mmCIF file of C-alpha atoms in Angstrom:
data_model
loop_
_atom_site.group_PDB
_atom_site.id
_atom_site.type_symbol
_atom_site.label_atom_id
_atom_site.label_comp_id
_atom_site.label_asym_id
_atom_site.label_seq_id
_atom_site.Cartn_x
_atom_site.Cartn_y
_atom_site.Cartn_z
ATOM 1 C CA MET A 1 -47.821 -38.515 -50.912
ATOM 2 C CA THR A 2 -48.822 -41.819 -49.344
ATOM 3 C CA SER A 3 -52.402 -42.914 -48.739
ATOM 4 C CA ARG A 4 -51.833 -42.482 -44.987
ATOM 5 C CA GLN A 5 -50.954 -38.811 -45.225
ATOM 6 C CA ARG A 6 -53.451 -36.113 -44.295
ATOM 7 C CA THR A 7 -53.098 -32.868 -46.216
ATOM 8 C CA VAL A 8 -52.895 -29.553 -44.376
ATOM 9 C CA ILE A 9 -52.841 -26.230 -46.211
ATOM 10 C CA ILE A 10 -50.624 -23.831 -44.311
ATOM 11 C CA PHE A 11 -51.552 -20.209 -44.960
ATOM 12 C CA LYS A 12 -48.170 -18.774 -44.145
ATOM 13 C CA SER A 13 -45.774 -16.323 -45.732
ATOM 14 C CA GLU A 14 -42.692 -17.922 -47.191
ATOM 15 C CA SER A 15 -39.703 -18.000 -44.858
ATOM 16 C CA ASP A 16 -36.608 -19.974 -44.018
ATOM 17 C CA SER A 17 -38.674 -22.021 -41.554
ATOM 18 C CA SER A 18 -40.868 -23.540 -44.291
ATOM 19 C CA ASP A 19 -38.419 -26.402 -44.883
ATOM 20 C CA VAL A 20 -38.396 -27.221 -41.166
ATOM 21 C CA TYR A 21 -42.196 -27.242 -41.096
ATOM 22 C CA ALA A 22 -42.373 -29.506 -44.145
ATOM 23 C CA GLU A 23 -39.827 -32.001 -42.820
ATOM 24 C CA THR A 24 -41.395 -32.224 -39.360
ATOM 25 C CA LEU A 25 -44.978 -32.524 -40.590
ATOM 26 C CA GLU A 26 -44.050 -35.196 -43.118
ATOM 27 C CA LYS A 27 -42.412 -37.255 -40.350
ATOM 28 C CA HIS A 28 -45.830 -37.366 -38.678
ATOM 29 C CA ASP A 29 -47.622 -38.403 -41.874
ATOM 30 C CA PHE A 30 -49.002 -34.988 -42.764
ATOM 31 C CA ASN A 31 -48.718 -33.593 -46.276
ATOM 32 C CA PRO A 32 -48.070 -29.830 -45.902
ATOM 33 C CA VAL A 33 -49.053 -27.477 -48.712
ATOM 34 C CA PHE A 34 -47.755 -23.938 -48.246
ATOM 35 C CA ILE A 35 -49.730 -21.023 -49.649
ATOM 36 C CA PRO A 36 -48.204 -17.550 -49.193
ATOM 37 C CA THR A 37 -51.079 -15.483 -47.884
ATOM 38 C CA LEU A 38 -49.668 -12.009 -47.425
ATOM 39 C CA SER A 39 -47.318 -9.662 -49.240
ATOM 40 C CA PHE A 40 -45.478 -6.765 -47.680
ATOM 41 C CA GLY A 41 -44.179 -3.355 -48.670
ATOM 42 C CA PHE A 42 -41.771 -1.326 -46.557
ATOM 43 C CA LYS A 43 -42.360 2.356 -45.736
ATOM 44 C CA ASN A 44 -40.953 5.168 -43.555
ATOM 45 C CA LEU A 45 -37.477 3.607 -43.615
ATOM 46 C CA VAL A 46 -35.696 6.972 -43.591
ATOM 47 C CA GLU A 47 -37.577 7.871 -40.396
ATOM 48 C CA LEU A 48 -36.749 4.478 -38.889
ATOM 49 C CA ARG A 49 -33.072 4.821 -39.805
ATOM 50 C CA ALA A 50 -32.892 8.178 -38.008
ATOM 51 C CA LYS A 51 -34.350 6.633 -34.856
ATOM 52 C CA LEU A 52 -31.907 3.726 -35.013
ATOM 53 C CA GLN A 53 -28.948 6.119 -35.062
ATOM 54 C CA THR A 54 -29.810 7.346 -31.546
ATOM 55 C CA PRO A 55 -29.964 4.304 -29.238
ATOM 56 C CA ASP A 56 -29.186 6.595 -26.294
ATOM 57 C CA LYS A 57 -32.717 8.007 -26.607
ATOM 58 C CA TYR A 58 -34.354 4.605 -26.091
ATOM 59 C CA ALA A 59 -34.738 1.911 -23.448
ATOM 60 C CA GLY A 60 -34.717 -0.779 -26.139
ATOM 61 C CA ILE A 61 -36.508 -2.121 -29.193
ATOM 62 C CA ILE A 62 -39.429 -4.529 -29.647
ATOM 63 C CA PHE A 63 -39.844 -6.827 -32.670
ATOM 64 C CA THR A 64 -43.318 -8.313 -33.027
ATOM 65 C CA SER A 65 -42.634 -10.139 -36.320
ATOM 66 C CA PRO A 66 -39.802 -11.097 -38.681
ATOM 67 C CA ARG A 67 -40.981 -8.308 -40.987
ATOM 68 C CA CYS A 68 -40.057 -5.735 -38.321
ATOM 69 C CA VAL A 69 -36.522 -7.113 -38.194
ATOM 70 C CA GLU A 70 -36.316 -7.019 -41.984
ATOM 71 C CA ALA A 71 -37.465 -3.390 -41.987
ATOM 72 C CA VAL A 72 -34.624 -2.467 -39.638
ATOM 73 C CA GLY A 73 -32.134 -4.213 -41.920
ATOM 74 C CA GLU A 74 -33.573 -2.490 -44.987
ATOM 75 C CA SER A 75 -33.475 0.926 -43.324
ATOM 76 C CA LEU A 76 -29.786 0.451 -42.591
ATOM 77 C CA ASN A 77 -29.209 -0.721 -46.180
ATOM 78 C CA LEU A 78 -28.105 -3.977 -44.550
ATOM 79 C CA GLY A 79 -25.289 -2.070 -42.820
ATOM 80 C CA GLU A 80 -24.413 -2.376 -39.152
ATOM 81 C CA LEU A 81 -26.843 -1.594 -36.379
ATOM 82 C CA PRO A 82 -25.330 0.979 -33.985
ATOM 83 C CA GLY A 83 -23.674 -0.958 -31.176
ATOM 84 C CA GLY A 84 -25.511 0.901 -28.419
ATOM 85 C CA TRP A 85 -28.641 -1.171 -29.034
ATOM 86 C CA LYS A 86 -26.909 -4.284 -27.711
ATOM 87 C CA LEU A 87 -26.762 -2.658 -24.259
ATOM 88 C CA LEU A 88 -30.508 -2.044 -24.102
ATOM 89 C CA HIS A 89 -33.643 -4.057 -23.319
ATOM 90 C CA ASN A 90 -34.573 -5.743 -26.593
ATOM 91 C CA TYR A 91 -37.511 -8.092 -27.159
ATOM 92 C CA ALA A 92 -38.973 -10.364 -29.839
ATOM 93 C CA VAL A 93 -42.156 -12.417 -30.243
ATOM 94 C CA GLY A 94 -41.232 -16.007 -31.085
ATOM 95 C CA GLU A 95 -38.075 -17.879 -31.954
ATOM 96 C CA VAL A 96 -38.164 -17.070 -35.688
ATOM 97 C CA THR A 97 -38.097 -13.335 -35.001
ATOM 98 C CA HIS A 98 -35.440 -13.766 -32.311
ATOM 99 C CA ASN A 99 -33.212 -15.833 -34.592
ATOM 100 C CA LEU A 100 -33.603 -13.398 -37.480
ATOM 101 C CA ALA A 101 -32.464 -10.500 -35.289
ATOM 102 C CA LEU A 102 -29.433 -12.544 -34.231
ATOM 103 C CA SER A 103 -28.475 -13.472 -37.763
ATOM 104 C CA THR A 104 -29.141 -10.200 -39.592
ATOM 105 C CA LEU A 105 -28.665 -7.410 -37.042
ATOM 106 C CA ASP A 106 -25.092 -8.033 -35.910
ATOM 107 C CA GLN A 107 -26.023 -10.670 -33.321
ATOM 108 C CA LEU A 108 -28.593 -8.469 -31.590
ATOM 109 C CA PHE A 109 -29.938 -10.583 -28.717
ATOM 110 C CA THR A 110 -33.605 -10.285 -27.813
ATOM 111 C CA HIS A 111 -35.573 -11.525 -24.812
ATOM 112 C CA GLY A 112 -39.035 -13.074 -24.851
ATOM 113 C CA LYS A 113 -38.602 -15.561 -27.687
ATOM 114 C CA GLN A 114 -40.626 -18.092 -25.682
ATOM 115 C CA THR A 115 -43.695 -15.851 -26.050
ATOM 116 C CA GLY A 116 -45.880 -16.594 -29.030
ATOM 117 C CA ASN A 117 -48.021 -13.464 -29.292
ATOM 118 C CA ALA A 118 -48.105 -9.759 -28.441
ATOM 119 C CA ARG A 119 -50.210 -10.266 -25.320
ATOM 120 C CA ALA A 120 -47.747 -12.763 -23.847
ATOM 121 C CA LEU A 121 -44.784 -10.558 -24.745
ATOM 122 C CA GLY A 122 -46.442 -7.608 -23.023
ATOM 123 C CA ASP A 123 -46.841 -9.663 -19.852
ATOM 124 C CA PHE A 124 -43.212 -10.793 -20.111
ATOM 125 C CA ILE A 125 -41.884 -7.239 -20.466
ATOM 126 C CA VAL A 126 -43.960 -5.974 -17.545
ATOM 127 C CA ASP A 127 -42.815 -8.864 -15.331
ATOM 128 C CA THR A 128 -39.101 -8.790 -16.184
ATOM 129 C CA PHE A 129 -38.135 -5.223 -17.173
ATOM 130 C CA ASP A 130 -35.549 -3.885 -14.751
ATOM 131 C CA GLY A 131 -34.503 -0.636 -16.432
ATOM 132 C CA SER A 132 -35.673 2.968 -16.371
ATOM 133 C CA ARG A 133 -39.099 3.653 -17.823
ATOM 134 C CA ASP A 134 -38.231 7.286 -18.514
ATOM 135 C CA LEU A 135 -37.029 6.404 -22.018
ATOM 136 C CA PRO A 136 -39.362 4.888 -24.660
ATOM 137 C CA LEU A 137 -39.147 1.478 -26.271
ATOM 138 C CA LEU A 138 -38.905 1.654 -30.066
ATOM 139 C CA LEU A 139 -41.607 -0.397 -31.807
ATOM 140 C CA PRO A 140 -41.287 -0.875 -35.579
ATOM 141 C CA CYS A 141 -44.701 -2.181 -36.678
ATOM 142 C CA GLY A 142 -47.042 -2.844 -39.583
ATOM 143 C CA ASN A 143 -50.221 -1.105 -40.665
ATOM 144 C CA LEU A 144 -52.369 -3.886 -39.165
ATOM 145 C CA ALA A 145 -50.768 -3.835 -35.722
ATOM 146 C CA THR A 146 -53.270 -4.120 -32.888
ATOM 147 C CA ASP A 147 -53.265 -2.115 -29.671
ATOM 148 C CA THR A 148 -52.817 -5.189 -27.451
ATOM 149 C CA LEU A 149 -49.126 -4.679 -26.720
ATOM 150 C CA LEU A 150 -49.303 -0.877 -26.634
ATOM 151 C CA SER A 151 -52.184 -0.911 -24.166
ATOM 152 C CA LYS A 152 -50.529 -3.428 -21.852
ATOM 153 C CA LEU A 153 -47.281 -1.475 -21.694
ATOM 154 C CA ALA A 154 -48.948 1.932 -21.363
ATOM 155 C CA GLU A 155 -51.045 0.664 -18.455
ATOM 156 C CA ASN A 156 -47.815 -0.239 -16.683
ATOM 157 C CA GLY A 157 -45.973 3.029 -17.158
ATOM 158 C CA PHE A 158 -44.011 2.342 -20.337
ATOM 159 C CA SER A 159 -43.587 4.833 -23.155
ATOM 160 C CA ILE A 160 -43.651 3.471 -26.712
ATOM 161 C CA ASP A 161 -42.334 5.091 -29.885
ATOM 162 C CA ALA A 162 -44.281 3.237 -32.597
ATOM 163 C CA CYS A 163 -43.027 3.586 -36.157
ATOM 164 C CA GLU A 164 -45.127 2.072 -38.977
ATOM 165 C CA VAL A 165 -42.556 0.498 -41.279
ATOM 166 C CA TYR A 166 -44.478 -1.893 -43.528
ATOM 167 C CA GLU A 167 -47.880 -2.497 -45.065
ATOM 168 C CA THR A 168 -49.586 -5.865 -45.242
ATOM 169 C CA ARG A 169 -51.652 -6.857 -48.275
ATOM 170 C CA CYS A 170 -53.196 -10.089 -49.519
ATOM 171 C CA HIS A 171 -50.762 -12.022 -51.690
ATOM 172 C CA PRO A 172 -51.572 -11.486 -55.390
ATOM 173 C CA GLU A 173 -51.274 -15.236 -56.110
ATOM 174 C CA LEU A 174 -53.421 -16.370 -53.180
ATOM 175 C CA GLY A 175 -56.464 -17.194 -55.343
ATOM 176 C CA PRO A 176 -54.662 -19.236 -58.023
ATOM 177 C CA ASN A 177 -52.641 -21.080 -55.382
ATOM 178 C CA VAL A 178 -55.770 -22.040 -53.420
ATOM 179 C CA GLU A 179 -57.532 -23.209 -56.577
ATOM 180 C CA ARG A 180 -54.542 -25.347 -57.525
ATOM 181 C CA ALA A 181 -54.328 -26.873 -54.038
ATOM 182 C CA LEU A 182 -58.047 -27.713 -53.932
ATOM 183 C CA ALA A 183 -57.899 -29.327 -57.354
ATOM 184 C CA THR A 184 -54.790 -31.338 -56.503
ATOM 185 C CA TYR A 185 -55.514 -32.453 -52.936
ATOM 186 C CA GLY A 186 -59.303 -32.175 -52.714
ATOM 187 C CA GLU A 187 -60.058 -35.631 -51.281
ATOM 188 C CA SER A 188 -57.114 -35.784 -48.875
ATOM 189 C CA LEU A 189 -57.375 -32.158 -47.735
ATOM 190 C CA GLU A 190 -58.339 -32.166 -44.061
ATOM 191 C CA PHE A 191 -56.901 -29.053 -42.389
ATOM 192 C CA LEU A 192 -56.530 -25.329 -43.050
ATOM 193 C CA ALA A 193 -53.926 -23.767 -40.732
ATOM 194 C CA PHE A 194 -53.656 -20.014 -40.206
ATOM 195 C CA PHE A 195 -50.791 -18.039 -38.706
ATOM 196 C CA SER A 196 -52.258 -14.536 -38.416
ATOM 197 C CA PRO A 197 -55.561 -12.648 -38.279
ATOM 198 C CA SER A 198 -54.703 -10.882 -41.540
ATOM 199 C CA GLY A 199 -54.089 -14.277 -43.149
ATOM 200 C CA VAL A 200 -57.544 -15.384 -41.991
ATOM 201 C CA ASN A 201 -59.124 -12.289 -43.527
ATOM 202 C CA CYS A 202 -57.386 -12.750 -46.879
ATOM 203 C CA ALA A 203 -58.345 -16.430 -47.132
ATOM 204 C CA GLN A 204 -61.915 -15.694 -46.088
ATOM 205 C CA GLU A 205 -62.176 -13.068 -48.838
ATOM 206 C CA TYR A 206 -61.240 -15.713 -51.411
ATOM 207 C CA PHE A 207 -63.624 -18.386 -50.119
ATOM 208 C CA LYS A 208 -66.548 -15.952 -49.802
ATOM 209 C CA ALA A 209 -65.977 -14.712 -53.346
ATOM 210 C CA HIS A 210 -66.229 -18.337 -54.544
ATOM 211 C CA ASN A 211 -69.265 -19.180 -52.384
ATOM 212 C CA GLN A 212 -67.372 -21.736 -50.334
ATOM 213 C CA SER A 213 -67.266 -22.094 -46.585
ATOM 214 C CA MET A 214 -64.005 -22.831 -44.819
ATOM 215 C CA ASP A 215 -66.041 -24.900 -42.362
ATOM 216 C CA LYS A 216 -65.776 -27.754 -44.864
ATOM 217 C CA TRP A 217 -62.329 -28.381 -43.361
ATOM 218 C CA LYS A 218 -60.822 -28.485 -39.880
ATOM 219 C CA LEU A 219 -59.576 -25.004 -39.065
ATOM 220 C CA VAL A 220 -56.353 -24.683 -37.083
ATOM 221 C CA ALA A 221 -55.321 -21.416 -35.449
ATOM 222 C CA ILE A 222 -51.759 -20.528 -34.526
ATOM 223 C CA GLY A 223 -52.145 -18.385 -31.413
ATOM 224 C CA PRO A 224 -55.146 -16.863 -29.636
ATOM 225 C CA SER A 225 -55.432 -13.745 -31.830
ATOM 226 C CA THR A 226 -55.727 -15.938 -34.929
ATOM 227 C CA ARG A 227 -58.344 -18.076 -33.181
ATOM 228 C CA ARG A 228 -60.352 -14.967 -32.327
ATOM 229 C CA ALA A 229 -60.121 -13.806 -35.959
ATOM 230 C CA LEU A 230 -61.618 -17.108 -37.149
ATOM 231 C CA GLU A 231 -64.335 -17.033 -34.504
ATOM 232 C CA SER A 232 -65.221 -13.427 -35.389
ATOM 233 C CA GLN A 233 -66.013 -14.680 -38.902
ATOM 234 C CA GLY A 234 -68.476 -17.160 -37.413
ATOM 235 C CA LEU A 235 -66.136 -20.093 -38.055
ATOM 236 C CA LYS A 236 -65.522 -23.067 -35.764
ATOM 237 C CA VAL A 237 -61.892 -23.570 -34.709
ATOM 238 C CA TYR A 238 -60.846 -27.212 -34.571
ATOM 239 C CA CYS A 239 -57.742 -26.618 -32.439
ATOM 240 C CA THR A 240 -55.304 -23.869 -31.458
ATOM 241 C CA ALA A 241 -51.521 -24.043 -31.214
ATOM 242 C CA GLU A 242 -50.112 -22.106 -28.277
ATOM 243 C CA ARG A 243 -47.065 -20.801 -30.130
ATOM 244 C CA PRO A 244 -45.969 -20.326 -33.777
ATOM 245 C CA THR A 245 -43.647 -23.328 -33.990
ATOM 246 C CA VAL A 246 -43.963 -26.526 -35.974
ATOM 247 C CA GLU A 247 -43.708 -28.549 -32.767
ATOM 248 C CA HIS A 248 -46.787 -26.836 -31.339
ATOM 249 C CA LEU A 249 -48.618 -27.226 -34.656
ATOM 250 C CA VAL A 250 -47.907 -30.959 -34.812
ATOM 251 C CA LYS A 251 -48.898 -31.342 -31.169
ATOM 252 C CA VAL A 252 -52.407 -29.951 -31.681
ATOM 253 C CA LEU A 253 -52.911 -31.761 -34.990
ATOM 254 C CA LEU A 254 -52.155 -35.059 -33.258
ATOM 255 C CA ASN A 255 -53.965 -34.208 -29.998
ATOM 256 C CA PRO A 256 -56.682 -31.622 -30.724
ATOM 257 C CA GLN A 257 -58.566 -32.462 -27.521
ATOM 258 C CA ASP A 258 -55.689 -31.093 -25.438
ATOM 259 C CA SER A 259 -56.092 -27.773 -27.211
ATOM 260 C CA ARG A 260 -59.828 -27.667 -26.575
ATOM 261 C CA GLU A 261 -59.432 -28.505 -22.885
ATOM 262 C CA ARG A 262 -56.785 -25.807 -22.488
ATOM 263 C CA LEU A 263 -59.051 -23.242 -24.160
ATOM 264 C CA LEU A 264 -61.995 -24.243 -21.959
ATOM 265 C CA LYS A 265 -59.889 -23.791 -18.801
ATOM 266 C CA GLU A 266 -58.668 -20.393 -20.013
ATOM 267 C CA ARG A 267 -62.218 -19.215 -20.688
ATOM 268 C CA GLU A 268 -63.350 -20.438 -17.276
ATOM 269 C CA ARG A 269 -60.466 -18.556 -15.669
ATOM 270 C CA MET A 270 -61.319 -15.333 -17.531
ATOM 271 C CA ALA A 271 -64.995 -15.672 -16.624
ATOM 272 C CA ALA A 272 -64.078 -16.119 -12.954
ATOM 273 C CA LEU A 273 -61.917 -12.996 -13.044
ATOM 274 C CA GLU A 274 -64.750 -10.976 -14.609
ATOM 275 C CA ASN A 275 -67.195 -12.203 -11.979
ATOM 276 C CA ASN A 276 -64.814 -11.250 -9.180
ATOM 277 C CA ASN A 277 -64.551 -7.750 -10.606
#
């Protein structure tokens, strides 16, 4: 690490994208420190497998995270996904989830990868869906899934078959990893970046237990739901990335004012809509 580098702790589960994040951030003189925040356990895979064997009963499938794709692969024992799914309306939040479906589920193509959160994906599905709404969309999900996507689709006449296929827990090594990072990078540590509301909650549990406030550092949210999770804890968000990509993260780290101006405009727009109603 050079004296010019600014350290950012990235509270993010380990994935194939970590190397890309590290390389890109280092090019912009950031020193990324990855701390796995969550651990996962699969469940109800026999039930999920049965649903996957009958694509003719569905309009398509929705993946809201890479973990949902992994659950499908696990339920099939990494065997082939029935070919009928490729003919349906399939969706994914974000490029990582989209790419994982392509690479692990027999080149299953999904739409909506440009969306970065469940709310945006819901809008995308409502605006672009051109099939019959008589059949449900299959939604493998986790135990902490919010109602944002379900509500949006239900309001617009869609039927959803939600199947809880994994549980999210705080990573057992979160505490020791945070302690090690603070001891190693204390003076150069400038940012804490969060990728999910559950990641915010797990980190906040650690800091509260050790009588430390995360406000000592600049808090970066990846996506609006993560920003709201930080704000609900009474914490000040330094900047918010629009989508969960390293390019968007670097953009707001280098130009945080752009993020704040965008958020201010969005809040003004929402306030105007409420006043008109």
